[in-house]
Amino acid sequence: MPEVNTEKIFASFLLSIEQVSSVDEFNDLEKEYLGKNSLISEERKKLSSMNETSRKKYGKVLQELSTKINERLNEERLSFQSKFFKEKELNDNKDISINWYKDLGSREHILTSVMNEVVDIFSAIGYTVATGPEAETSWHNFDALNTPDWHPARYESDTLYLDENLEQLLRTQTSTVQVRHMQNNKPPVYIVAPGRVYRSDQLDATHSPVFHQIEGLAVDKNLTFSDLKGTLEYFVQEFFGKDIKTKFIPHFFPFTEPSAEVLVSWKDGEWLEILGCGMVDPNVFEHVGYDKDSQGFAFGVGVERLAMIRYKIDHIKNFYENDLRFLRQF
Amino acid sequence: MKVLKSWLNDWIDVSEISNEDISEALESLGFEIEEQSDLNPNYSNIVIGKVLEIYPHPNADKVRITKTDVGSKTYEIVCGAWNFDVGAVVPVALPNSEIKDGFKIDKRDIRGVESNGMICSASELDLWDDHEGILILDENILPGTDFSSIYASSDYVWDIGITPNRGDCMSYLGIARELSNYFDKKITTKKSKLSPSITNILNTNSGKIKECDTYGSVEIENFKVSDSSFLIRYRLSNVGTRIINNVVDITNYILYDIGQPLHAFDRDKLFNTISVRKAKNNETLTTLDSQKRKLTSEDLVITDGDKPIALAGVMGGLETEVTDNTVNLLIESAYFDKVSIMKTSRKLGLISDASIRFERGIDFNIQKYGLEQFLMTLKESQDIKFSELSINTKNNIKNKKVILKKDEVKKLLGIELKDSFIKKTLKYLMIDAEINKDNIEFTAPSWRYDLDRPVDLIEEFAKHHGFNNFSSNLPQGLHKNEKGNFWKVKEYLSKILISNNFQEIQTLSFVKKEKNTVFNPEKNYVTVFNAIDKSSNYLRSNLMSSLLDTYMFNLQQNNILNSYYEINTVFDTSVDKTYNDVPNQHVVLGFITSANLTTQDIRKSNQNIDIYYVKSLINQLISDTQLEPLIKPGFHQNYSFSIFKNNEIVGHFGQLSTELQNNFEIENDVFLGEIYVDKLNLNELRLINYKPLSQYPFIKFDLSFSVPVEFSAQLIVDEINKLLSKNENEIEIFDDFQHENSRNLGIRIITRSYEKTYDDNETRQILMKISDSLETKFKITLNSGNND
């Protein structure tokens, strides 16, 4: 029985495989050893002319050889490929230390993002955004908020007026929105009013004629001083983090009583005031036409102050100069 | 106000209470602590000396040599001051000591004479500013006494803020009263024993006006202007008051001690009845600072006969002032109306320790006590003679009785307060009250003007209970995460602009007039009546000027070329439609972008954009808008458009006029626009009309038409969409070529049937139908040879 030397074939296959230098050559080898015109295929053709015993025996020998070659071929092909791609990647080696893509600075203004954050914190507990005019009447800005006409805040040195009779002005506080909102809406009220306010100050490191506040107002059945406290503690923790400590110290505002200032513990044990608040003064309810025994609380936060504390910004002027070197840092 | 622990201790025993506990008490009672510090001066090796001899220096004219007894020894000390004589008792910094600013004192040769230390002035010992020379001490102090022992060697000072409703706390007595409840300690009562020995020669009264409720006075004879006591000077200098002389220092001292401002006149310069009236318009008075003040009928004056001699509660007159030669005094202790003093002091810019106390309201029943305390203090250092006190009062000021229902307390504060706490608080605060089953009927003491409503007393209870002792509760509104349309529109538009590389800015609302006229010459502008900067007293009528300024500013700062937007309010004088009592104002989103934009990748050149980019941006911001040409000042004549949504104008945009571009010296074309944020409804900004996807293959052909130059290309797109309305289509202009009077439009049509795959024949028929219809309808010609 003419039989091929399988070991010799396999040895020659191994020899060829060592010399492969591209993925394509594996296909050539496959053709050479397993293809239609390969030695194994030629030998297979001879099987039909053999007796059954020889046929089975020789068929098995050929099958084993072709399986062995095929397996080895796939194995080598995979390992060759993997090595090839690895090398390809190793040769593609850019200097990642270069910043080819520059930051064009396309963001919300830092004051807007702080306002959005505060609005989000309060909208999560059911407060909606309310707005009001920036050019206001003196009545909405002062009288309705229980600030008598002799009060120093009303002096022209502090407030920007629009007429010589001092009847219209640029609002000095977003508390005006409380008044407008209550005049047009019945309780329950849960609102925040972010916006611009104005004072008669030159723009410098610590003062600006324009700045931003967020006013909050809640009027509902049975709201107490404890509710005010819990609400502002919630806000401080959402904004500055759960670990921050707060304290409430008595203060005075014409439109709330009792009134308080909220301080947060900053690094080095320093306490910083971040907002003013209090139970809405009964006179305010009276001015907006609410029932005398209405109850609720109000608070006001300075947006610039929040940003300055959080990011350690030293000049209020930065917010309004709009130098991209500043804006794109946030 | 600065609070010295040693002074406070006069009124309430705080000697055993730690500074930390006092700080906490002050803060929890509503006194914001602005600063606090130890007063621990290092006075080692500084002793009391008595000058025994003085003789000239052999080699220097400007200094003298003293022999000074410092207890254990007598030293020769050279001294450059001349305000003392033999027998003076003075502080001496011995060799090896330190004075102000760590300056070391040692034996020193001064022009050939060895000086064994230094005789010190008050400022050299860091006590107070004194340019008179050496600090002269009480002659009874023994030489050699340690200087620290006559000085409150360890003290503590708090600088606290006092809210405007608590004028009564602008004195040591007032602060002690507040602390007395906190520490459960009684305050000291200072009694006065006075025996008048002269009769008044002047009549004084409170006049006919209600603005002076009480006018009290006392006459003093045998007085001599000198230094006030060491203790007074120490205390006053540490609360930040300038040391002047005994009469001024003591009036200041009484003001800080009990809160009653006093004024001293030289009695020998007064001749008639002393009274109070309103000034006449244009009447003048020369005040202590030598300024001639023009008065109005709003001001209160003290008069001698009819002649004004002082601005009541604000500043004395120059003519009747106490001088070094004064020997007889008239001391005034009065109650003046809050508002009246406030108006005068603010108008004249004369804000003093006295005026601030009057304007916040002083105790209306303390004028007599003020005079008594003055006499008691002056008597300690001088053998003066004084008259009976004259107190003329109208008794018009009374605190009314207020009824607080007990259940109101719990209703507002959310906690139940014990009767014992309520009683104790009322007692310590000296609030006269009757407590019965349901009510507390109370009357505020004469120094409190902030307790005339039930809620005022509730606040008092809350404060003394301690704000930090309240529990916390978080109430919630019904509409969670409902920020409202306005805020959501703002957020929505911002997000789109930011994703298109726009940077938000915030600019001031005040502009120069021309910033308004350049874009809105047709409007009437709102101006600020008392503007800070008189040249920028206009409220802006548009955001575009501010955007242009920022754009230019950043270019000048060598910043990258960018696109900006701002969302803020613009103003004009027409009546506002939403709020009919104020000038017209609405929130606008303004934006600016350049034809030449910096790309992110530094290796690539800048991106060139044109008006079409801005148009696509508008479509991203608000879907389904219509544009209409708009002639607008400041804008390019052809590239300026109104933006319509549902037939309402919601904004405008365009290219900056080439003339302005030239004036601003801007190299590239600039595009600007404004969107009226408060006219937009979030639900309509982005309309979603879902169209199903066809499952069949697309057919695609590019057509080229020869069209007139002024032809609007969108007409073709609309028409093809109409012809293929049953299909899923993508139709776009891909080429617009103009040469002199000829123009070719390239149109790409990609269409899919929802029902079948088109064969070649059907495709050809569609193509024919489109080109025939367009040619007929618009009188345009299909160019041959380029269609597939």
CSV table of C-alpha atoms in Angstrom, one decimal, chain A residues 99-109 111-112 115-116 119-120 123-129 131-137 140 146 150 152 155-156 159-164 166 168 170 180 190 194 196 198-203 208-210 212 223-227 229-231 233-234 246-252 257-261 263 273 279 281-283 293 295 297 319-325 327-328, chain B residues 27-32 163-165 339 342-343 346 359 410-415 450 453 455-459 462-463 467-484 486-487 490-491 494 498 501-510 526-533 539-540 550 553-554 557 559-566 568-569 571 579 581-583 585 598-604:
chain,number,residue,atom,x,y,z
A,99,ASN,CA,-2.8,69.4,24.2
A,100,TRP,CA,-3.8,69.9,20.6
A,101,TYR,CA,-7.4,70.3,21.5
A,102,LYS,CA,-7.9,73.5,23.4
A,103,ASP,CA,-10.6,74.5,25.7
A,104,LEU,CA,-12.6,77.0,23.8
A,105,GLY,CA,-14.5,77.9,26.9
A,106,SER,CA,-18.1,77.2,26.1
A,107,ARG,CA,-20.1,77.0,29.3
A,108,GLU,CA,-22.7,78.6,31.4
A,109,HIS,CA,-21.5,81.6,33.3
A,111,LEU,CA,-23.2,82.7,38.3
A,112,THR,CA,-25.8,81.0,36.1
A,115,MET,CA,-28.2,79.7,40.3
A,116,ASN,CA,-29.2,76.6,38.4
A,119,VAL,CA,-32.9,76.2,41.8
A,120,ASP,CA,-32.4,72.4,41.3
A,123,SER,CA,-37.2,72.3,42.9
A,124,ALA,CA,-36.5,68.8,44.2
A,125,ILE,CA,-38.5,69.7,47.3
A,126,GLY,CA,-41.3,71.3,45.4
A,127,TYR,CA,-40.3,74.9,44.9
A,128,THR,CA,-41.0,76.5,41.5
A,129,VAL,CA,-39.3,79.5,39.9
A,131,THR,CA,-39.9,86.1,38.5
A,132,GLY,CA,-40.5,89.8,38.8
A,133,PRO,CA,-39.4,93.0,37.3
A,134,GLU,CA,-35.9,94.4,37.9
A,135,ALA,CA,-37.1,98.0,37.5
A,136,GLU,CA,-39.6,98.1,40.4
A,137,THR,CA,-41.8,100.4,42.3
A,140,HIS,CA,-42.8,96.7,46.2
A,146,ASN,CA,-42.2,96.7,56.0
A,150,TRP,CA,-37.2,107.0,56.8
A,152,PRO,CA,-31.5,104.2,55.7
A,155,TYR,CA,-31.4,106.7,50.9
A,156,GLU,CA,-30.1,107.6,47.5
A,159,THR,CA,-30.5,102.6,46.2
A,160,LEU,CA,-30.6,103.5,42.5
A,161,TYR,CA,-33.8,105.4,41.6
A,162,LEU,CA,-35.3,105.9,38.2
A,163,ASP,CA,-37.1,109.2,39.0
A,164,GLU,CA,-36.7,112.2,41.1
A,166,LEU,CA,-38.1,108.1,44.2
A,168,GLN,CA,-39.4,103.7,40.8
A,170,LEU,CA,-33.9,99.2,40.5
A,180,ARG,CA,-45.6,90.2,43.4
A,190,TYR,CA,-43.3,77.4,47.5
A,194,PRO,CA,-33.3,84.0,41.2
A,196,ARG,CA,-30.4,90.5,39.4
A,198,TYR,CA,-28.8,96.6,42.1
A,199,ARG,CA,-27.1,98.9,44.7
A,200,SER,CA,-25.4,102.2,44.4
A,201,ASP,CA,-21.8,100.8,44.5
A,202,GLN,CA,-18.8,101.2,42.3
A,203,LEU,CA,-17.5,98.0,40.7
A,208,SER,CA,-20.7,95.6,42.4
A,209,PRO,CA,-23.7,97.8,41.3
A,210,VAL,CA,-25.2,94.6,39.9
A,212,HIS,CA,-27.6,88.3,42.0
A,223,LEU,CA,-45.1,76.3,58.8
A,224,THR,CA,-42.9,77.1,61.8
A,225,PHE,CA,-39.4,78.2,62.6
A,226,SER,CA,-38.4,74.5,62.7
A,227,ASP,CA,-39.5,74.2,59.1
A,229,LYS,CA,-34.4,75.7,59.9
A,230,GLY,CA,-34.8,72.3,58.4
A,231,THR,CA,-35.2,73.7,54.9
A,233,GLU,CA,-30.0,73.0,56.6
A,234,TYR,CA,-31.1,70.8,53.7
A,246,THR,CA,-24.5,75.2,60.1
A,247,LYS,CA,-25.6,77.6,62.8
A,248,PHE,CA,-28.4,80.1,63.0
A,249,ILE,CA,-27.9,83.4,64.8
A,250,PRO,CA,-30.5,86.0,65.4
A,251,HIS,CA,-30.5,89.0,63.0
A,252,PHE,CA,-32.8,91.8,61.8
A,257,GLU,CA,-39.5,88.1,62.4
A,258,PRO,CA,-37.9,86.2,63.9
A,259,SER,CA,-35.0,86.8,61.6
A,260,ALA,CA,-31.7,84.8,61.4
A,261,GLU,CA,-28.5,84.6,59.6
A,263,LEU,CA,-23.4,80.5,59.0
A,273,GLU,CA,-22.5,83.9,56.7
A,279,MET,CA,-40.5,84.0,59.4
A,281,ASP,CA,-43.5,89.4,59.1
A,282,PRO,CA,-47.3,89.8,59.6
A,283,ASN,CA,-47.1,93.3,58.1
A,293,ASP,CA,-52.8,84.7,60.5
A,295,GLN,CA,-47.6,81.8,58.3
A,297,PHE,CA,-40.8,81.8,55.9
A,319,PHE,CA,-17.9,88.0,37.4
A,320,TYR,CA,-18.7,91.0,35.2
A,321,GLU,CA,-15.6,91.5,33.2
A,322,ASN,CA,-16.2,88.3,31.2
A,323,ASP,CA,-12.5,87.6,30.6
A,324,LEU,CA,-12.4,84.2,29.0
A,325,ARG,CA,-9.4,83.4,31.2
A,327,LEU,CA,-14.9,82.2,32.6
A,328,ARG,CA,-13.4,79.0,31.3
B,27,GLU,CA,-23.6,85.4,69.0
B,28,SER,CA,-26.7,83.4,70.1
B,29,LEU,CA,-28.3,86.7,71.2
B,30,GLY,CA,-27.8,88.2,67.8
B,31,PHE,CA,-24.6,90.1,68.1
B,32,GLU,CA,-22.5,89.1,65.2
B,163,THR,CA,-28.7,95.3,64.3
B,164,PRO,CA,-30.5,98.6,63.6
B,165,ASN,CA,-33.6,97.6,65.7
B,339,VAL,CA,-36.2,110.2,62.4
B,342,MET,CA,-31.4,110.5,61.1
B,343,LYS,CA,-32.4,112.9,58.4
B,346,ARG,CA,-27.4,111.7,56.8
B,359,GLU,CA,-31.5,107.7,65.3
B,410,LYS,CA,-46.2,77.5,69.6
B,411,LYS,CA,-47.9,78.2,66.3
B,412,LEU,CA,-45.0,80.3,65.0
B,413,LEU,CA,-42.1,78.5,66.6
B,414,GLY,CA,-43.3,75.0,66.6
B,415,ILE,CA,-42.2,74.3,70.1
B,450,ASP,CA,-38.8,96.8,69.0
B,453,ARG,CA,-46.5,93.6,68.5
B,455,VAL,CA,-44.7,88.7,67.2
B,456,ASP,CA,-42.0,90.9,68.7
B,457,LEU,CA,-42.1,89.1,72.0
B,458,ILE,CA,-42.2,85.7,70.2
B,459,GLU,CA,-39.0,86.6,68.6
B,462,ALA,CA,-37.0,82.3,70.3
B,463,LYS,CA,-33.8,84.2,70.6
B,467,PHE,CA,-32.0,79.3,67.6
B,468,ASN,CA,-29.7,76.4,67.6
B,469,ASN,CA,-31.9,74.6,70.1
B,470,PHE,CA,-34.8,74.3,67.7
B,471,SER,CA,-35.5,71.0,65.9
B,472,SER,CA,-35.4,70.9,62.1
B,473,ASN,CA,-38.1,69.8,59.8
B,474,LEU,CA,-38.2,69.8,56.0
B,475,PRO,CA,-41.6,70.7,54.5
B,476,GLN,CA,-42.1,70.2,50.8
B,477,GLY,CA,-44.2,71.8,48.1
B,478,LEU,CA,-46.6,69.8,45.9
B,479,HIS,CA,-44.9,70.4,42.6
B,480,LYS,CA,-41.6,68.7,42.7
B,481,ASN,CA,-39.1,69.4,39.9
B,482,GLU,CA,-41.4,71.9,38.3
B,483,LYS,CA,-39.1,74.8,37.6
B,484,GLY,CA,-41.6,76.5,35.4
B,486,PHE,CA,-39.3,80.5,31.9
B,487,TRP,CA,-36.5,78.7,33.7
B,490,LYS,CA,-33.6,79.4,29.6
B,491,GLU,CA,-31.9,76.0,30.4
B,494,SER,CA,-28.4,77.5,27.0
B,498,ILE,CA,-23.2,75.6,24.7
B,501,ASN,CA,-19.4,76.4,21.5
B,502,PHE,CA,-21.0,79.5,22.8
B,503,GLN,CA,-19.8,80.9,26.1
B,504,GLU,CA,-22.4,82.6,28.4
B,505,ILE,CA,-21.5,86.0,29.8
B,506,GLN,CA,-23.0,88.3,32.4
B,507,THR,CA,-22.5,92.1,31.8
B,508,LEU,CA,-23.6,95.1,33.8
B,509,SER,CA,-27.0,96.6,33.0
B,510,PHE,CA,-25.8,100.2,32.7
B,526,VAL,CA,-34.9,104.3,31.0
B,527,THR,CA,-32.3,106.2,32.9
B,528,VAL,CA,-31.0,106.0,36.5
B,529,PHE,CA,-31.8,109.2,38.3
B,530,ASN,CA,-28.8,108.9,40.8
B,531,ALA,CA,-26.4,106.9,38.6
B,532,ILE,CA,-23.0,106.0,40.1
B,533,ASP,CA,-21.3,106.7,36.9
B,539,LEU,CA,-30.4,101.0,31.3
B,540,ARG,CA,-29.7,99.0,28.2
B,550,THR,CA,-17.2,91.5,25.4
B,553,PHE,CA,-12.5,92.9,25.0
B,554,ASN,CA,-11.5,89.3,24.8
B,557,GLN,CA,-6.9,90.2,25.9
B,559,ASN,CA,-8.2,85.4,24.1
B,560,ILE,CA,-9.4,83.0,21.5
B,561,LEU,CA,-12.1,84.0,19.1
B,562,ASN,CA,-15.3,82.8,20.4
B,563,SER,CA,-19.1,83.0,20.4
B,564,TYR,CA,-21.0,84.4,23.3
B,565,TYR,CA,-24.5,84.7,24.6
B,566,GLU,CA,-26.2,86.4,27.5
B,568,ASN,CA,-30.8,89.2,30.7
B,569,THR,CA,-33.3,92.0,30.9
B,571,PHE,CA,-35.6,98.1,29.3
B,579,TYR,CA,-46.5,94.6,35.3
B,581,ASP,CA,-46.7,99.9,37.1
B,582,VAL,CA,-43.1,99.7,35.9
B,583,PRO,CA,-41.1,100.5,32.7
B,585,GLN,CA,-38.7,95.2,30.5
B,598,THR,CA,-11.3,79.3,16.4
B,599,THR,CA,-11.4,75.5,16.0
B,600,GLN,CA,-10.7,73.3,18.9
B,601,ASP,CA,-7.8,71.5,17.2
B,602,ILE,CA,-4.9,73.8,17.2
B,603,ARG,CA,-3.3,72.1,14.2
B,604,LYS,CA,-6.3,73.1,12.0
